[in-house]
CSV table of C-alpha atoms in Angstrom, one decimal:
chain,number,residue,atom,x,y,z
A,469,MET,CA,-60.2,-75.5,45.0
A,470,SER,CA,-62.5,-75.1,48.0
A,471,ALA,CA,-61.1,-74.4,51.4
A,472,PRO,CA,-61.0,-77.5,53.8
A,473,THR,CA,-64.0,-77.7,56.1
A,474,GLY,CA,-63.7,-77.9,59.8
A,475,ARG,CA,-64.4,-81.6,59.7
A,476,THR,CA,-61.6,-82.1,57.1
A,477,ARG,CA,-59.2,-80.1,59.3
A,478,ARG,CA,-60.2,-82.2,62.3
A,479,ARG,CA,-59.5,-85.5,60.4
A,480,VAL,CA,-56.1,-84.2,59.4
A,481,GLU,CA,-55.3,-83.3,63.0
A,482,VAL,CA,-56.5,-86.6,64.3
A,483,ARG,CA,-54.5,-88.5,61.6
A,484,ARG,CA,-51.3,-86.5,62.6
A,485,GLU,CA,-51.8,-87.5,66.3
A,486,GLU,CA,-52.5,-91.1,65.3
A,487,ILE,CA,-49.2,-91.2,63.4
A,488,LEU,CA,-47.3,-89.7,66.4
A,489,LEU,CA,-48.8,-92.3,68.8
A,490,ALA,CA,-48.0,-95.1,66.3
A,491,ALA,CA,-44.4,-93.8,66.1
A,492,ILE,CA,-44.0,-93.7,69.9
A,493,ALA,CA,-45.4,-97.3,70.1
A,494,GLU,CA,-43.0,-98.5,67.4
A,495,VAL,CA,-40.0,-96.9,69.3
A,496,GLU,CA,-41.2,-98.5,72.5
A,497,ARG,CA,-41.5,-101.9,70.7
A,498,VAL,CA,-38.2,-102.0,68.6
A,499,GLY,CA,-36.2,-98.9,69.7
A,500,LEU,CA,-35.1,-95.8,67.9
A,501,ALA,CA,-32.4,-97.5,65.9
A,502,ALA,CA,-34.8,-100.1,64.3
A,503,VAL,CA,-37.9,-98.0,63.9
A,504,ARG,CA,-39.0,-97.5,60.2
A,505,VAL,CA,-41.6,-95.2,58.7
A,506,SER,CA,-43.0,-98.2,56.8
A,507,ASP,CA,-43.7,-99.9,60.1
A,508,VAL,CA,-45.4,-96.8,61.5
A,509,ALA,CA,-47.6,-96.7,58.4
A,510,ALA,CA,-48.3,-100.4,58.5
A,511,ALA,CA,-49.4,-100.2,62.2
A,512,LEU,CA,-52.1,-97.7,61.1
A,513,GLY,CA,-53.0,-99.4,57.7
A,514,ILE,CA,-52.0,-96.3,55.7
A,515,SER,CA,-49.4,-95.6,53.1
A,516,THR,CA,-45.9,-94.3,53.8
A,517,GLY,CA,-46.8,-91.4,51.5
A,518,LEU,CA,-49.4,-90.3,54.0
A,519,VAL,CA,-46.9,-90.3,56.8
A,520,PHE,CA,-44.5,-88.2,54.7
A,521,TYR,CA,-47.4,-85.9,53.9
A,522,HIS,CA,-47.4,-84.9,57.6
A,523,PHE,CA,-43.7,-85.4,58.4
A,524,ARG,CA,-41.2,-84.7,55.6
A,525,THR,CA,-38.5,-87.1,57.0
A,526,LYS,CA,-38.1,-89.9,59.5
A,527,ASP,CA,-36.0,-87.5,61.7
A,528,GLU,CA,-38.8,-85.0,61.7
A,529,LEU,CA,-41.3,-87.7,62.7
A,530,VAL,CA,-39.1,-88.8,65.5
A,531,ALA,CA,-38.5,-85.2,66.7
A,532,GLU,CA,-42.3,-84.5,66.7
A,533,ALA,CA,-42.9,-87.8,68.5
A,534,PHE,CA,-40.6,-86.7,71.2
A,535,THR,CA,-42.4,-83.3,71.4
A,536,TYR,CA,-45.7,-85.1,71.7
A,537,ALA,CA,-44.5,-87.5,74.3
A,538,VAL,CA,-42.9,-84.8,76.4
A,539,GLU,CA,-46.1,-82.7,76.3
A,540,ARG,CA,-48.2,-85.7,77.2
A,541,ASP,CA,-46.0,-86.5,80.2
A,542,LEU,CA,-45.8,-83.0,81.4
A,543,ALA,CA,-49.7,-82.8,81.3
A,544,ALA,CA,-49.9,-86.0,83.3
A,545,MET,CA,-47.4,-84.6,85.8
A,546,ASP,CA,-49.5,-81.4,86.2
A,547,ARG,CA,-52.6,-83.4,86.8
A,548,ALA,CA,-50.9,-85.5,89.4
A,549,ALA,CA,-49.6,-82.4,91.2
A,550,ALA,CA,-53.1,-80.8,91.2
A,551,ARG,CA,-55.0,-83.8,92.5
A,552,ARG,CA,-56.6,-83.9,96.0
A,553,GLY,CA,-54.6,-85.3,98.8
A,554,SER,CA,-51.6,-84.5,101.0
A,555,VAL,CA,-48.4,-83.1,99.7
A,556,VAL,CA,-46.6,-86.4,100.1
A,557,GLU,CA,-49.5,-88.2,98.3
A,558,ARG,CA,-49.3,-85.8,95.4
A,559,LEU,CA,-45.6,-85.9,95.3
A,560,ARG,CA,-45.7,-89.7,95.1
A,561,ALA,CA,-48.3,-89.4,92.3
A,562,VAL,CA,-46.0,-87.0,90.3
A,563,LEU,CA,-43.1,-89.5,90.6
A,564,ARG,CA,-45.4,-92.3,89.4
A,565,SER,CA,-46.4,-90.2,86.4
A,566,TYR,CA,-42.7,-89.6,85.7
A,567,GLY,CA,-41.3,-93.1,85.9
A,568,PRO,CA,-42.5,-96.7,85.3
A,569,THR,CA,-43.8,-97.1,88.9
A,570,GLY,CA,-47.5,-97.4,88.0
A,571,SER,CA,-49.3,-96.6,84.7
A,572,ALA,CA,-46.5,-94.6,83.2
A,573,THR,CA,-45.2,-95.9,79.8
A,574,GLY,CA,-42.7,-94.8,77.2
A,575,TRP,CA,-39.4,-95.6,79.0
A,576,ARG,CA,-37.8,-97.2,76.0
A,577,LEU,CA,-38.4,-93.9,74.2
A,578,TRP,CA,-36.8,-91.9,77.0
A,579,ILE,CA,-33.8,-94.3,77.4
A,580,ASP,CA,-33.1,-94.3,73.6
A,581,GLY,CA,-33.6,-90.6,73.6
A,582,TRP,CA,-30.9,-90.0,76.2
A,583,ALA,CA,-28.4,-91.4,73.8
A,584,LEU,CA,-29.8,-89.4,70.9
A,585,ALA,CA,-29.8,-86.2,72.8
A,586,GLN,CA,-26.0,-86.2,72.9
A,587,HIS,CA,-25.9,-85.2,69.3
A,588,GLU,CA,-29.5,-84.0,68.5
A,589,PRO,CA,-30.1,-80.5,69.9
A,590,VAL,CA,-33.8,-80.6,69.5
A,591,ILE,CA,-34.1,-83.8,71.5
A,592,ALA,CA,-31.7,-82.5,74.1
A,593,ALA,CA,-33.9,-79.4,74.5
A,594,HIS,CA,-37.0,-81.6,75.1
A,595,PHE,CA,-35.2,-83.5,77.8
A,596,ARG,CA,-34.1,-80.2,79.4
A,597,GLN,CA,-37.7,-79.1,79.4
A,598,LEU,CA,-38.9,-82.3,81.0
A,599,GLU,CA,-36.2,-82.2,83.6
A,600,ALA,CA,-36.8,-78.6,84.5
A,601,HIS,CA,-40.6,-79.1,84.7
A,602,SER,CA,-40.2,-82.2,86.8
A,603,ARG,CA,-37.8,-80.5,89.2
A,604,SER,CA,-40.0,-77.4,89.5
A,605,THR,CA,-43.1,-79.4,90.2
A,606,LEU,CA,-41.4,-81.5,92.9
A,607,ARG,CA,-39.8,-78.4,94.4
A,608,ALA,CA,-43.1,-76.6,94.6
A,609,LEU,CA,-44.7,-79.6,96.4
A,610,VAL,CA,-41.8,-79.8,98.9
A,611,ASP,CA,-42.1,-76.1,99.6
A,612,GLU,CA,-45.8,-76.5,100.2
A,613,GLY,CA,-45.1,-79.4,102.6
A,614,LEU,CA,-42.4,-77.3,104.4
A,615,ALA,CA,-44.9,-74.5,104.8
A,616,ASP,CA,-47.7,-76.6,106.3
A,617,GLY,CA,-45.3,-78.7,108.4
A,618,THR,CA,-46.0,-82.1,106.8
A,619,VAL,CA,-42.5,-82.6,105.6
A,620,VAL,CA,-39.0,-81.9,107.0
A,621,CYS,CA,-36.2,-81.2,104.5
A,622,ALA,CA,-32.9,-79.5,105.1
A,623,ASP,CA,-32.0,-79.0,101.5
A,624,PRO,CA,-35.0,-79.1,99.1
A,625,ASP,CA,-33.0,-78.8,95.9
A,626,ALA,CA,-30.7,-81.7,96.9
A,627,SER,CA,-33.6,-83.9,97.9
A,628,VAL,CA,-35.4,-83.3,94.6
A,629,SER,CA,-32.2,-84.0,92.7
A,630,ARG,CA,-31.6,-87.3,94.6
A,631,LEU,CA,-35.2,-88.5,94.1
A,632,LEU,CA,-35.2,-87.8,90.3
A,633,ALA,CA,-31.7,-89.4,90.0
A,634,LEU,CA,-32.8,-92.5,91.9
A,635,LEU,CA,-36.0,-92.8,89.8
A,636,ASP,CA,-34.0,-92.5,86.6
A,637,GLY,CA,-31.5,-95.1,87.7
A,638,LEU,CA,-34.1,-97.6,89.0
A,639,SER,CA,-36.2,-97.1,85.9
A,640,VAL,CA,-33.3,-98.1,83.6
A,641,ALA,CA,-32.6,-101.1,85.8
A,642,ALA,CA,-36.2,-102.2,85.6
A,643,GLU,CA,-36.8,-101.5,82.0
A,644,VAL,CA,-33.5,-102.4,80.4
A,645,PHE,CA,-31.8,-105.0,82.6
A,646,GLY,CA,-34.8,-106.4,84.4
A,647,SER,CA,-32.7,-106.5,87.6
A,648,VAL,CA,-35.3,-104.5,89.5
A,649,SER,CA,-39.0,-105.3,89.6
A,650,ARG,CA,-41.6,-102.6,89.5
A,651,ALA,CA,-42.7,-103.6,93.0
A,652,GLN,CA,-39.1,-103.1,94.3
A,653,LEU,CA,-38.9,-99.8,92.4
A,654,ARG,CA,-42.1,-98.5,94.1
A,655,ARG,CA,-40.9,-99.7,97.5
A,656,TRP,CA,-37.4,-98.3,97.3
A,657,LEU,CA,-38.7,-95.0,95.9
A,658,ASP,CA,-41.2,-94.7,98.8
A,659,GLY,CA,-38.4,-95.4,101.2
A,660,ALA,CA,-36.3,-92.6,99.6
A,661,ILE,CA,-39.3,-90.2,99.9
A,662,THR,CA,-39.5,-91.0,103.6
A,663,ALA,CA,-35.8,-90.5,104.1
A,664,GLU,CA,-35.7,-87.3,102.1
A,665,LEU,CA,-38.8,-85.6,103.5
A,666,GLY,CA,-39.0,-87.0,107.0
A,667,HIS,CA,-42.5,-88.4,107.0
A,668,ARG,CA,-43.9,-91.8,108.1
A,669,ALA,CA,-44.0,-94.2,105.2
A,670,PRO,CA,-47.4,-95.7,104.5
A,671,ASP,CA,-48.0,-99.4,104.7
A,672,ALA,CA,-48.6,-99.7,101.0
A,673,TYR,CA,-47.5,-97.6,98.1
C-alpha cells in the first residue's frame, strides 16, 4: 500500500478539525448530556464510522473538543493582548475574548464543562490551563499599566481574581438564566475595570 500523499494527510487533518468544530457546535446547541456522535456526523453529512475513525469513543471526542476549544480561546486571548492600544484597551479586549461580551462564543461548552470537570481529570486540567493563562495574561497587562502609570492598583492579584470571577458569574447569568443582557454585562464589567484599576471609564465600551 502506498504511503498517503501530503494532500491526503491534509484532508485527514481538515476532516478531524471539522469534526471537532461540529462537536463543539452540537454541545453549544444541546449541551453535553444530550450530544450524540450520530448528530455530529449528521451535521457534517458523514457516517458515524468516520467519526470513530478519528475518535475511538464519544468521551475521546468530547475531550479532544475541549482541547481544541481551549487552544482556540487561548490563541484569541493572546491576539487580544498583543493588539495595538493602551493597556486598558487591551485588557478589555482580553476579557471580551474570554467571556460572552462581544464575539466570544462557546459558553454552553464551558458551563457544561465546569460540571464535568468535577469527575473528569482531563477536562479539569484544561480548565486549569485556561484559568492560569487568563490570570497570567491579565496580570501581565496590569503590571505593564502600573509600570507606565496608566493604572492604579493596590493588589494586582486580587483585582485580576475579582475581574475573572465577576465575568464568570455574569456570563452564567447571561447565558443560562437570561437575567443579565450582554449590554449590561459589558457595562458592569467596564465599571469593574474602572474600579479595580483606577482609570476613567470610556463613554462607550
